[in-house]
Amino acid sequence: MRRALRCAVLALCLAPGAAQGQGPGLPALPERPIPAGEGRISGRVVHAESGAPVAGVQVILLALDEQGQPSWRTANSDGEGRYRFGGIATGLTYQLGALYAGLPFSGARLSFEPGVLRLRAGDLPVRDPRPAAPGDLNLTALRAVLDVDAAAVSVREVHELRAEGKTPLLGTLQAPLLRIPLPRQAVELRARSSDAGLELRPVPTPGDVGAGAAAGAAGESLAVLGSLAPGELHVELEYRLPAPSADTPARFARRLPFHIPLLEIYLVDTGDLAPRSKLLHRRRPARDGSTNYLRLEAFEVAPGEEIDLTLERLPPRSAVSQGVALAAAWALLLGAVAILLWPLVAPFRPRRAQTGAEEAAASPDAAPGSAAAHGAAYAALREEREALYAAIGDLDHDLETGKLSAADHAELRAELRARAIHLLREERAATLPPSGAARASAEASATAGSSAADSGAPGADSEMRAATGAATGTATGAATGADARAESEAPPGAPHAAAPRCAACGFEAAQAHRFCAHCGAPLQAAQAGAATAAPTDSTAGAAADGTATPRDPQAGGAAQDAASGRTAQ
Amino acid sequence: MSDLGFYALRLALLVAAAGTLAGALAGFRNSAALAAVARRALLLNFALCTLALAALFHAFATLDFQLSYVANHAARSMAPHYRMAALWGGQAGSLLLWCWMLSAYAAAALPAMRRLPALAPWASALLLGGCIFFLALLCFVSDPFEKLPPAAVLSDGAGLNPLLQHPVMMIHPLMLYTGLTGFSLPFAFGFAALAAQATGAAWLRATRRFTLWAWCFLSIGILLGGRWAYEVLGWGGYWAWDPVENASLMPWLAATAYLHSVMVQEKRGMLRIWNLALVGLTYTLCLFGTMITRSGLVRSVHAFAQTEIFGVLFAGFVLLSAGLFFGLLIVRLPRLRAERQLESVVSREAGFIVNNWLFMALLAIVFWGTLFPKLSDWLAGREILIGPGWFNGLTAPVALPLLLLTGVGPLIAWRRATPAHLRRHLAWPGLAGAAAALGLALWLPQAGWLAIATWAIGAFVLVAIAGEFARALRARARRGEGPGRALAALLRKNQRRYGGYIVHIGMVLILCGVAGSALEEEQLANIRVGDAVSMRGYRLEYRTARPIRAQHYGGAEARLALFQNGAPLATLTPEKRVYWLEQQPASIPAIWSTLGEDLYVVLSAIEQDGSATLKVHYNPLVNWIWIGGGAFILGTLLVMWPLPRRAVPA
């Protein structure tokens, strides 16, 4: 309430005409009678420094009722500085104030104790203003609102000021309270102050204080004149600057001769403005009703430091029209539908030549026995075989580095070999369509297939080692050799004299098998039996056998290369 | 262009829906034509997502503030590269990036689908199904192309969180998303293998490189996140067990377990069910992590603020994906029996199984700790927060045996290991570990047993790996190869094994670096100009402070002279900033970094009287985390690098 009362007193004191009232007769001050009662308040107006009574001072008594409604009464101090308010209600709280030399002074806050009808308020001190000196009136913040339209940039500057100390200040033309440089290109300039008792007058800027290229209009400043009580006030400047065009950006440039702790600029955002400034930084945009503001800010601007804000108009966006975008979207939609539906509406269109794998991919449900199914099977088998080669290579590496016992190595290797051989056969079968495979098998059965048999088990083993070599990557062309051999060996189901039986484990193998499907050992009997069928290849098989040792897959691979080369010939 | 992006997203949704339907029908009916439609849908979906992404990039490049997303995440003052990175700085853009990556992976999987035609329809359906969810979110919940009303269009945008305007942050989310979305492929192929009843090793081989790729990028993402936190956030650490950090760690743990156990299936035909479960778990955790990051389910410094509907939708999607996968896995269980049984508990496969148990234990701890605050809120009505101490206390005892396995595992043979074999291979590493433990216990008893054990086991593992290299090099030397050539041949021809060892070295270094935190010290001091603060032989003398007035932020920096044992080393200038646009304070630390230790200085405040309040951290061995991370990534790249192989002729 104290704050409200104080504001009310000050507002009352600052009411139009109050500034002129230094004596009796203040006709402009409106009265709102305080409710009547039996209470009385009296006191004395004295000079703060000398303590001498001051006559003719208008004293204001302000009251707030329970609903917060203000009421007041005025009285003038007599020759001894005394004043008295009688016939007032006792149930209210009162605030005393005075107007002296056009300045408001705040007095005591009073209330009647129960049963008490007279109150002595004590002395109400007033002071004579003294001439303002630098540092008496300081800027606490400068806020500017800029509104850019086609015709101009409208600027409203609010200089927030604080009069320090307790003594009122007096600004004169020789020593104004404040001198605010006016912008050079400003037109339609208007100024007002929150203290109606102050006078704002354009004056030539004396000397060169803060007058830079961008400073006052023809060296003019706005002088703040009159008496000023301690406290806060603001001075507003409104003016217009030239609007930005496509070629020339607008410029808001100020250079003030005093320190600005906080500078805030609110720029009404039209969506096409690009403010640039070295001094100011951006803050989050602000919104007031339907208006958006770009917000810029700077702290601790030094006296004479240039505030420079360039406002450019952004070029209009060369946006694709909605219609074009919609048309493009429709085109995309139609294209997408066409692409998606094509396999459904044209499943039997002519195809280009494809590899087996591609065909398989194109038709995962290809009928068993079709080329596509064979391609897919082949690709999968080849991949699996490569993985097996890698596993065998790993196994050998484990043996070499002593992480696997020889017995475990042999057993594990035999398992992998058996699987690899099985894959080689299946892979070969998958390479060609069944009819072709059967024909090729039949043709090969008498020649290439028996070549391994001619060379016996070691030759066949070299094939496996070559495969291993491919896996470890040490045998150049080993895989080629292994595959070539797989191509040329006897097909499953090719006629043989007797079913071979594994010498190592006794497992009965299929006739075409050259390795035991159970333990992976070479099937010597079967191959020895077929040895005579193809004497021309026996040398190749023997060479492979002769050069390859179990620990030397590279040699085996090389030999196998030779063997495959000859077979191909 | 943004209109085009808008339409492209909606069209992509239609295409993905059509492709999912076609893929599923192709799977059920075994129809080639429908499978071809699904494959085309994958490519089309990728093209349309690319168009949408390009449109959003274009909007950021040209600062199209008509788009609400651009207006909220970019500003004219931002450098162009950060403007572009702002695309994934918010919810809608990062969802679009995620969706685009998903579509890109789906398109990249086409060659693998060609090799495995039986799996292609199902894999396509699942991948496109994932895209449907993200596209639906983008179209109906969080639209990056949403336009502002004309009256609300501003000349400048709101900018991006300044802490994200950091070089590391430009690529950290990319790496993380590349990793997280990458696990969609093994997930989709695993599902397809179950659906098509082709659960052999073929799908594993087809997705192995993708899995490694995703894992590698997830690792890089996690490491970069740690590095960014250390350099930018100014709290003195690199890992805080924040829910969002945990969200990326959980799939990494599951994926790491999978990468180990998959070897058992490849080599021994075992753990087929387990591998499928891990694949399902990994991607489910990727989605789950994304959900908790974006739905606001957990409190985190870097969680996206989100609406409730987002969390509900995401939770539904996670449950649906996981339900489909694990439901099918359960249905197919009878067909997934292992080819072999475990023959010995002292074998490499047994080692892998223990390794997996430990990873799962870690995962369970992290999962529980991440969700516990929310669970306590649901059950007890009070959110009980779990601090780093809880995580450290529980994870360390699990991580140590895991670290030990890193050294022991590769030394044990497949199937079974004999005592003699173990003695022979474990003697030197064991000796090194014991010597390190003894030495450290005498030299640095204050480090505590956990840190000493970590370093000792680290020494054990490093010597074991060195022994592995030495044995292999000796074996190749017997063929007459020189050491350099032998090493190159070794890395080239057995890249998985020896690349894996390098990854292990990286992991050892990282954990040893993390263990350095046992010797951490911290000091808070308020000192006046001319005064000094001392710590561990270092002396920081406060010389002066000066205000910073940059274009986008203001604040102060303190200039501190650093001395070590009296000798001048450097001038450190920690900063305290406030970013104007975002009104966000930040402490930019000054770090004196050496191989052995970091001195990490944070300026908490310049007080009214001119004194500086400093927080000084002594962080030992932190650099080894980044060095280890480098080795880790190098090893992973080596493992997955597609070295040219000799073609196996048809």
Short mmCIF file of N, CA and C in Angstrom, two decimals, chain A residues 269 271-273 277-285 292 294 299-300 305 314 317 322 325-326 328-329 332-333 336 339-340 342-344 349 357 360-365 378 382-387 394 397-398 400-404 408 411-412 415 472-474 476-477 480 483 487, chain B residues 3-4 7 11 30-37 39-41 44 51 62-64 66 75-76 114-115 117 151-158 205 267-268 340 348 410-411 413-416 421 424-425 468 471-472 478-479 490 493-494 497-498 501 549 551 580-581 583 646 648-650:
data_model
loop_
_atom_site.label_atom_id
_atom_site.label_comp_id
_atom_site.label_asym_id
_atom_site.label_seq_id
_atom_site.Cartn_x
_atom_site.Cartn_y
_atom_site.Cartn_z
N ASP A 269 8.86 -6.99 -36.79
CA ASP A 269 9.32 -7.94 -37.80
C ASP A 269 8.29 -8.09 -38.91
N GLY A 271 9.13 -9.93 -41.50
CA GLY A 271 9.47 -11.20 -42.15
C GLY A 271 10.50 -11.07 -43.25
N ASP A 272 10.92 -9.85 -43.56
CA ASP A 272 11.90 -9.71 -44.65
C ASP A 272 13.01 -8.73 -44.28
N LEU A 273 13.32 -8.65 -43.00
CA LEU A 273 14.34 -7.71 -42.56
C LEU A 273 15.60 -8.44 -42.10
N SER A 277 24.57 -5.61 -37.11
CA SER A 277 25.21 -4.69 -36.18
C SER A 277 26.43 -5.36 -35.57
N LYS A 278 27.47 -4.58 -35.38
CA LYS A 278 28.65 -5.14 -34.73
C LYS A 278 28.49 -5.12 -33.22
N LEU A 279 27.75 -4.15 -32.77
CA LEU A 279 27.65 -3.94 -31.33
C LEU A 279 26.55 -4.79 -30.70
N LEU A 280 25.43 -4.86 -31.41
CA LEU A 280 24.25 -5.48 -30.82
C LEU A 280 24.24 -6.98 -31.08
N HIS A 281 23.76 -7.72 -30.10
CA HIS A 281 23.56 -9.14 -30.31
C HIS A 281 22.07 -9.44 -30.29
N ARG A 282 21.74 -10.63 -30.84
CA ARG A 282 20.33 -10.98 -30.95
C ARG A 282 19.82 -11.64 -29.68
N ARG A 283 18.56 -11.41 -29.39
CA ARG A 283 17.87 -12.15 -28.34
C ARG A 283 16.67 -12.84 -28.95
N ARG A 284 16.05 -13.69 -28.16
CA ARG A 284 14.85 -14.36 -28.67
C ARG A 284 13.81 -13.33 -29.11
N PRO A 285 13.12 -13.58 -30.18
CA PRO A 285 12.11 -12.61 -30.62
C PRO A 285 11.03 -12.44 -29.55
N ASN A 292 5.18 -9.25 -34.02
CA ASN A 292 6.44 -9.91 -33.65
C ASN A 292 7.55 -8.86 -33.67
N LEU A 294 11.76 -8.45 -33.66
CA LEU A 294 13.14 -8.93 -33.58
C LEU A 294 13.79 -8.13 -32.46
N PHE A 299 25.18 -4.51 -24.03
CA PHE A 299 25.42 -4.12 -22.65
C PHE A 299 26.60 -3.15 -22.58
N GLU A 300 26.55 -2.29 -21.59
CA GLU A 300 27.70 -1.45 -21.24
C GLU A 300 28.28 -0.73 -22.46
N GLU A 305 30.58 5.59 -27.95
CA GLU A 305 30.66 4.38 -28.77
C GLU A 305 29.49 4.35 -29.75
N LEU A 314 15.35 -8.19 -47.15
CA LEU A 314 15.73 -9.45 -47.77
C LEU A 314 15.04 -9.57 -49.12
N ARG A 317 11.69 -14.48 -51.57
CA ARG A 317 12.09 -15.86 -51.84
C ARG A 317 11.54 -16.29 -53.18
N GLN A 322 2.78 -23.07 -55.45
CA GLN A 322 2.08 -24.23 -54.89
C GLN A 322 1.63 -25.16 -56.01
N ALA A 325 4.48 -27.22 -57.38
CA ALA A 325 4.84 -28.27 -56.43
C ALA A 325 3.82 -29.40 -56.45
N LEU A 326 2.55 -29.01 -56.56
CA LEU A 326 1.49 -30.01 -56.59
C LEU A 326 1.61 -30.86 -57.86
N ALA A 328 4.32 -31.43 -59.51
CA ALA A 328 5.48 -32.30 -59.35
C ALA A 328 5.14 -33.49 -58.45
N ALA A 329 4.34 -33.21 -57.42
CA ALA A 329 3.95 -34.30 -56.51
C ALA A 329 3.09 -35.33 -57.25
N LEU A 332 5.30 -37.33 -59.40
CA LEU A 332 6.03 -38.30 -58.56
C LEU A 332 5.13 -39.48 -58.22
N LEU A 333 3.90 -39.17 -57.88
CA LEU A 333 2.96 -40.22 -57.49
C LEU A 333 2.72 -41.17 -58.65
N ALA A 336 5.76 -43.23 -59.28
CA ALA A 336 5.93 -44.25 -58.24
C ALA A 336 4.97 -45.41 -58.48
N ILE A 339 6.22 -47.43 -61.41
CA ILE A 339 7.41 -48.25 -61.08
C ILE A 339 7.02 -49.45 -60.24
N LEU A 340 6.12 -49.20 -59.28
CA LEU A 340 5.75 -50.28 -58.38
C LEU A 340 4.93 -51.36 -59.08
N TRP A 342 4.81 -52.12 -62.26
CA TRP A 342 5.38 -52.71 -63.47
C TRP A 342 5.61 -54.22 -63.34
N PRO A 343 6.21 -54.69 -62.26
CA PRO A 343 6.44 -56.15 -62.17
C PRO A 343 5.12 -56.93 -62.14
N LEU A 344 4.05 -56.28 -61.69
CA LEU A 344 2.77 -57.00 -61.61
C LEU A 344 2.08 -57.06 -62.95
N ARG A 349 7.77 -59.96 -69.25
CA ARG A 349 8.44 -59.15 -70.27
C ARG A 349 9.80 -59.78 -70.59
N ALA A 357 22.75 -65.83 -60.40
CA ALA A 357 22.36 -65.21 -59.14
C ALA A 357 21.32 -64.13 -59.35
N ALA A 360 18.07 -65.60 -60.04
CA ALA A 360 17.50 -66.13 -58.80
C ALA A 360 16.88 -65.01 -57.99
N ALA A 361 17.59 -63.87 -58.00
CA ALA A 361 17.07 -62.74 -57.23
C ALA A 361 15.77 -62.24 -57.83
N ALA A 362 15.73 -62.29 -59.16
CA ALA A 362 14.54 -61.78 -59.82
C ALA A 362 13.33 -62.68 -59.57
N SER A 363 13.58 -63.91 -59.30
CA SER A 363 12.45 -64.83 -59.11
C SER A 363 12.74 -65.81 -57.99
N PRO A 364 12.49 -65.37 -56.79
CA PRO A 364 12.82 -66.24 -55.66
C PRO A 364 11.95 -67.50 -55.62
N ASP A 365 10.86 -67.42 -56.29
CA ASP A 365 9.99 -68.59 -56.22
C ASP A 365 10.13 -69.45 -57.47
N TYR A 378 23.54 -71.97 -56.55
CA TYR A 378 24.98 -71.88 -56.79
C TYR A 378 25.60 -70.76 -55.96
N ARG A 382 28.34 -71.29 -53.13
CA ARG A 382 29.68 -70.72 -53.27
C ARG A 382 30.02 -69.91 -52.02
N GLU A 383 29.05 -69.14 -51.56
CA GLU A 383 29.29 -68.33 -50.38
C GLU A 383 29.60 -69.21 -49.17
N GLU A 384 28.86 -70.27 -49.05
CA GLU A 384 29.06 -71.15 -47.91
C GLU A 384 30.42 -71.84 -48.00
N ARG A 385 30.77 -72.18 -49.25
CA ARG A 385 32.06 -72.85 -49.44
C ARG A 385 33.20 -71.90 -49.07
N GLU A 386 33.06 -70.64 -49.48
CA GLU A 386 34.10 -69.66 -49.12
C GLU A 386 34.24 -69.56 -47.61
N ALA A 387 33.09 -69.58 -46.93
CA ALA A 387 33.14 -69.51 -45.47
C ALA A 387 33.85 -70.74 -44.90
N ASP A 394 41.49 -70.87 -40.82
CA ASP A 394 41.58 -70.51 -39.40
C ASP A 394 42.09 -71.68 -38.57
N HIS A 397 45.64 -72.16 -39.05
CA HIS A 397 46.36 -71.11 -38.35
C HIS A 397 46.43 -71.42 -36.85
N ASP A 398 45.33 -71.96 -36.32
CA ASP A 398 45.32 -72.34 -34.91
C ASP A 398 46.35 -73.42 -34.64
N GLU A 400 49.06 -73.95 -36.44
CA GLU A 400 50.39 -73.35 -36.60
C GLU A 400 50.81 -72.55 -35.37
N THR A 401 49.85 -71.89 -34.77
CA THR A 401 50.19 -71.07 -33.61
C THR A 401 50.04 -71.85 -32.30
N GLY A 402 49.85 -73.13 -32.42
CA GLY A 402 49.90 -74.00 -31.25
C GLY A 402 48.68 -73.93 -30.36
N LYS A 403 47.54 -73.48 -30.92
CA LYS A 403 46.37 -73.37 -30.07
C LYS A 403 45.46 -74.58 -30.18
N LEU A 404 45.84 -75.47 -31.04
CA LEU A 404 45.00 -76.63 -31.28
C LEU A 404 45.91 -77.85 -31.31
N ASP A 408 42.94 -82.80 -32.48
CA ASP A 408 41.73 -81.99 -32.65
C ASP A 408 41.70 -81.35 -34.01
N GLU A 411 40.74 -83.81 -36.65
CA GLU A 411 39.33 -84.18 -36.58
C GLU A 411 38.44 -83.04 -37.09
N LEU A 412 38.75 -81.83 -36.60
CA LEU A 412 37.93 -80.69 -37.03
C LEU A 412 38.09 -80.42 -38.52
N GLU A 415 36.16 -82.80 -40.65
CA GLU A 415 34.74 -82.44 -40.71
C GLU A 415 34.50 -81.34 -41.75
N THR A 472 42.94 -69.75 -46.98
CA THR A 472 43.96 -68.98 -46.25
C THR A 472 44.56 -67.91 -47.13
N GLY A 473 44.28 -68.01 -48.39
CA GLY A 473 44.75 -66.95 -49.28
C GLY A 473 46.19 -67.12 -49.69
N THR A 474 46.79 -68.26 -49.40
CA THR A 474 48.21 -68.40 -49.72
C THR A 474 48.43 -69.07 -51.06
N THR A 476 47.99 -69.23 -54.80
CA THR A 476 47.56 -68.48 -55.96
C THR A 476 46.82 -69.42 -56.91
N GLY A 477 45.66 -69.04 -57.21
CA GLY A 477 44.88 -69.83 -58.15
C GLY A 477 44.39 -71.13 -57.58
N THR A 480 40.77 -71.67 -58.16
CA THR A 480 40.52 -71.98 -59.56
C THR A 480 40.76 -73.46 -59.80
N ASP A 483 38.04 -75.57 -58.18
CA ASP A 483 36.77 -75.52 -58.88
C ASP A 483 36.86 -76.24 -60.21
N GLU A 487 34.57 -79.21 -61.44
CA GLU A 487 33.84 -79.24 -62.70
C GLU A 487 34.09 -80.53 -63.44
N ASP B 3 7.78 -27.59 -50.34
CA ASP B 3 6.51 -28.24 -50.72
C ASP B 3 6.79 -29.62 -51.29
N LEU B 4 7.86 -29.66 -52.07
CA LEU B 4 8.22 -30.95 -52.68
C LEU B 4 8.59 -31.96 -51.60
N TYR B 7 5.44 -33.22 -49.98
CA TYR B 7 4.75 -34.26 -50.76
C TYR B 7 5.57 -35.56 -50.80
N LEU B 11 4.27 -39.27 -50.01
CA LEU B 11 4.36 -40.28 -51.05
C LEU B 11 5.20 -41.47 -50.57
N ASN B 30 4.81 -66.61 -52.02
CA ASN B 30 5.98 -66.98 -52.81
C ASN B 30 5.87 -66.44 -54.22
N SER B 31 5.55 -65.15 -54.31
CA SER B 31 5.33 -64.56 -55.63
C SER B 31 6.51 -63.68 -56.02
N ALA B 32 7.07 -63.98 -57.20
CA ALA B 32 8.24 -63.23 -57.68
C ALA B 32 7.85 -61.80 -58.01
N ALA B 33 6.69 -61.64 -58.62
CA ALA B 33 6.29 -60.30 -59.04
C ALA B 33 6.10 -59.39 -57.83
N LEU B 34 5.47 -59.92 -56.80
CA LEU B 34 5.26 -59.10 -55.60
C LEU B 34 6.58 -58.80 -54.91
N ALA B 35 7.47 -59.77 -54.94
CA ALA B 35 8.80 -59.53 -54.34
C ALA B 35 9.51 -58.42 -55.10
N ALA B 36 9.33 -58.41 -56.41
CA ALA B 36 9.95 -57.35 -57.21
C ALA B 36 9.33 -56.00 -56.86
N VAL B 37 8.02 -55.99 -56.60
CA VAL B 37 7.35 -54.73 -56.19
C VAL B 37 7.96 -54.24 -54.88
N ARG B 39 10.91 -54.86 -53.69
CA ARG B 39 12.28 -54.36 -53.91
C ARG B 39 12.26 -52.96 -54.52
N ARG B 40 11.36 -52.77 -55.48
CA ARG B 40 11.25 -51.46 -56.09
C ARG B 40 10.79 -50.43 -55.05
N ALA B 41 9.91 -50.88 -54.18
CA ALA B 41 9.43 -49.96 -53.13
C ALA B 41 10.60 -49.51 -52.25
N LEU B 44 12.40 -46.87 -54.24
CA LEU B 44 11.56 -45.67 -54.36
C LEU B 44 11.48 -44.93 -53.03
N LEU B 51 14.76 -37.18 -51.30
CA LEU B 51 14.19 -35.92 -51.79
C LEU B 51 13.72 -35.06 -50.61
N THR B 62 18.88 -22.15 -47.29
CA THR B 62 18.34 -20.86 -47.74
C THR B 62 17.56 -20.17 -46.62
N LEU B 63 17.61 -20.74 -45.44
CA LEU B 63 16.95 -20.18 -44.25
C LEU B 63 15.49 -19.85 -44.53
N ASP B 64 14.77 -20.87 -44.88
CA ASP B 64 13.35 -20.71 -45.18
C ASP B 64 12.57 -20.71 -43.86
N GLN B 66 9.77 -19.82 -43.25
CA GLN B 66 8.35 -20.18 -43.31
C GLN B 66 8.11 -21.50 -42.61
N ALA B 75 19.42 -19.81 -37.35
CA ALA B 75 19.44 -18.35 -37.30
C ALA B 75 20.44 -17.86 -38.35
N ARG B 76 20.21 -16.64 -38.81
CA ARG B 76 21.11 -16.11 -39.84
C ARG B 76 22.54 -16.00 -39.35
N ARG B 114 19.43 -59.98 -53.14
CA ARG B 114 19.56 -60.75 -54.39
C ARG B 114 20.24 -62.08 -54.12
N ARG B 115 21.19 -62.05 -53.19
CA ARG B 115 21.90 -63.30 -52.88
C ARG B 115 21.02 -64.24 -52.08
N PRO B 117 17.37 -64.70 -52.08
CA PRO B 117 16.05 -64.33 -52.59
C PRO B 117 14.91 -64.82 -51.70
N ALA B 151 1.55 -14.51 -40.99
CA ALA B 151 1.79 -13.41 -40.06
C ALA B 151 2.84 -13.76 -39.02
N ALA B 152 3.10 -15.02 -38.84
CA ALA B 152 4.04 -15.42 -37.79
C ALA B 152 5.45 -15.68 -38.33
N VAL B 153 5.61 -15.48 -39.64
CA VAL B 153 6.94 -15.75 -40.22
C VAL B 153 7.90 -14.62 -39.82
N LEU B 154 9.02 -15.00 -39.25
CA LEU B 154 9.99 -14.02 -38.76
C LEU B 154 11.14 -13.86 -39.75
N SER B 155 11.81 -12.73 -39.61
CA SER B 155 12.97 -12.49 -40.47
C SER B 155 14.15 -13.35 -40.07
N ASP B 156 14.17 -13.77 -38.82
CA ASP B 156 15.31 -14.57 -38.36
C ASP B 156 14.79 -15.66 -37.43
N GLY B 157 15.55 -16.73 -37.36
CA GLY B 157 15.11 -17.87 -36.57
C GLY B 157 15.61 -17.82 -35.15
N ALA B 158 15.23 -18.84 -34.41
CA ALA B 158 15.56 -18.86 -32.99
C ALA B 158 16.94 -19.43 -32.72
N ARG B 205 26.03 -64.29 -42.67
CA ARG B 205 27.11 -63.82 -43.55
C ARG B 205 26.67 -62.60 -44.33
N LYS B 267 31.36 -71.03 -36.61
CA LYS B 267 32.41 -72.04 -36.51
C LYS B 267 31.86 -73.39 -36.07
N ARG B 268 30.89 -73.37 -35.18
CA ARG B 268 30.49 -74.62 -34.56
C ARG B 268 29.00 -74.94 -34.72
N ARG B 340 25.41 -78.83 -32.60
CA ARG B 340 26.30 -79.51 -31.66
C ARG B 340 26.04 -79.02 -30.25
N ARG B 348 36.85 -72.37 -26.50
CA ARG B 348 36.59 -71.00 -26.91
C ARG B 348 35.09 -70.73 -26.96
N PRO B 410 40.81 -65.62 -26.70
CA PRO B 410 41.50 -65.97 -27.94
C PRO B 410 42.57 -67.04 -27.76
N LEU B 411 43.01 -67.26 -26.52
CA LEU B 411 44.08 -68.24 -26.30
C LEU B 411 43.53 -69.65 -26.18
N ALA B 413 41.45 -72.94 -27.24
CA ALA B 413 41.14 -73.58 -28.52
C ALA B 413 39.64 -73.81 -28.63
N TRP B 414 39.18 -73.96 -29.87
CA TRP B 414 37.81 -74.38 -30.08
C TRP B 414 37.64 -75.80 -29.54
N ARG B 415 36.48 -76.17 -29.22
CA ARG B 415 36.08 -77.49 -28.72
C ARG B 415 36.58 -77.73 -27.31
N ARG B 416 37.92 -77.85 -27.15
CA ARG B 416 38.42 -78.08 -25.81
C ARG B 416 39.87 -77.62 -25.72
N HIS B 421 48.13 -76.89 -22.80
CA HIS B 421 47.96 -75.79 -23.75
C HIS B 421 47.71 -74.48 -23.02
N ARG B 424 50.86 -73.25 -21.32
CA ARG B 424 51.83 -72.71 -22.28
C ARG B 424 51.44 -71.28 -22.71
N HIS B 425 50.15 -71.08 -22.97
CA HIS B 425 49.75 -69.79 -23.51
C HIS B 425 49.47 -68.73 -22.46
N GLU B 468 49.96 -63.54 -29.10
CA GLU B 468 49.23 -64.04 -30.27
C GLU B 468 49.88 -63.55 -31.57
N ARG B 471 53.35 -65.29 -31.98
CA ARG B 471 53.26 -66.68 -32.46
C ARG B 471 52.91 -66.73 -33.94
N ALA B 472 51.97 -65.87 -34.33
CA ALA B 472 51.56 -65.88 -35.73
C ALA B 472 52.69 -65.41 -36.63
N ARG B 478 58.55 -68.75 -40.45
CA ARG B 478 59.06 -70.07 -40.85
C ARG B 478 58.93 -70.29 -42.35
N ARG B 479 58.03 -69.52 -42.97
CA ARG B 479 57.89 -69.62 -44.43
C ARG B 479 58.83 -68.66 -45.14
N LEU B 490 49.43 -61.07 -42.26
CA LEU B 490 48.59 -61.54 -41.16
C LEU B 490 47.31 -60.71 -41.07
N LYS B 493 45.19 -61.33 -44.36
CA LYS B 493 44.59 -62.64 -44.63
C LYS B 493 43.76 -63.16 -43.47
N ASN B 494 43.97 -62.59 -42.32
CA ASN B 494 43.14 -63.04 -41.20
C ASN B 494 42.61 -61.81 -40.49
N ARG B 497 40.39 -61.96 -37.26
CA ARG B 497 41.01 -62.30 -35.99
C ARG B 497 41.93 -61.18 -35.49
N TYR B 498 42.83 -60.72 -36.39
CA TYR B 498 43.82 -59.76 -35.90
C TYR B 498 43.25 -58.34 -35.79
N TYR B 501 41.76 -58.42 -32.48
CA TYR B 501 42.74 -58.21 -31.41
C TYR B 501 43.02 -56.73 -31.21
N ARG B 549 33.22 -10.10 -25.03
CA ARG B 549 32.07 -9.54 -25.70
C ARG B 549 32.09 -10.00 -27.16
N GLN B 551 30.09 -11.74 -30.53
CA GLN B 551 28.83 -11.40 -31.17
C GLN B 551 27.66 -12.17 -30.56
N TRP B 580 23.61 -15.17 -25.80
CA TRP B 580 22.55 -14.15 -25.75
C TRP B 580 21.23 -14.68 -26.30
N LEU B 581 21.30 -15.20 -27.50
CA LEU B 581 20.06 -15.57 -28.17
C LEU B 581 19.31 -16.61 -27.37
N GLN B 583 19.98 -17.39 -24.19
CA GLN B 583 20.03 -17.10 -22.75
C GLN B 583 20.50 -18.33 -21.98
N ARG B 646 40.48 -63.13 -53.75
CA ARG B 646 40.57 -63.84 -55.01
C ARG B 646 39.18 -64.37 -55.36
N VAL B 648 36.36 -66.59 -56.65
CA VAL B 648 36.20 -68.03 -56.83
C VAL B 648 35.35 -68.23 -58.08
N PRO B 649 35.92 -68.81 -59.09
CA PRO B 649 35.20 -68.87 -60.35
C PRO B 649 33.96 -69.76 -60.26
N ALA B 650 33.03 -69.43 -61.09
CA ALA B 650 31.81 -70.22 -61.12
C ALA B 650 32.06 -71.54 -61.83
#
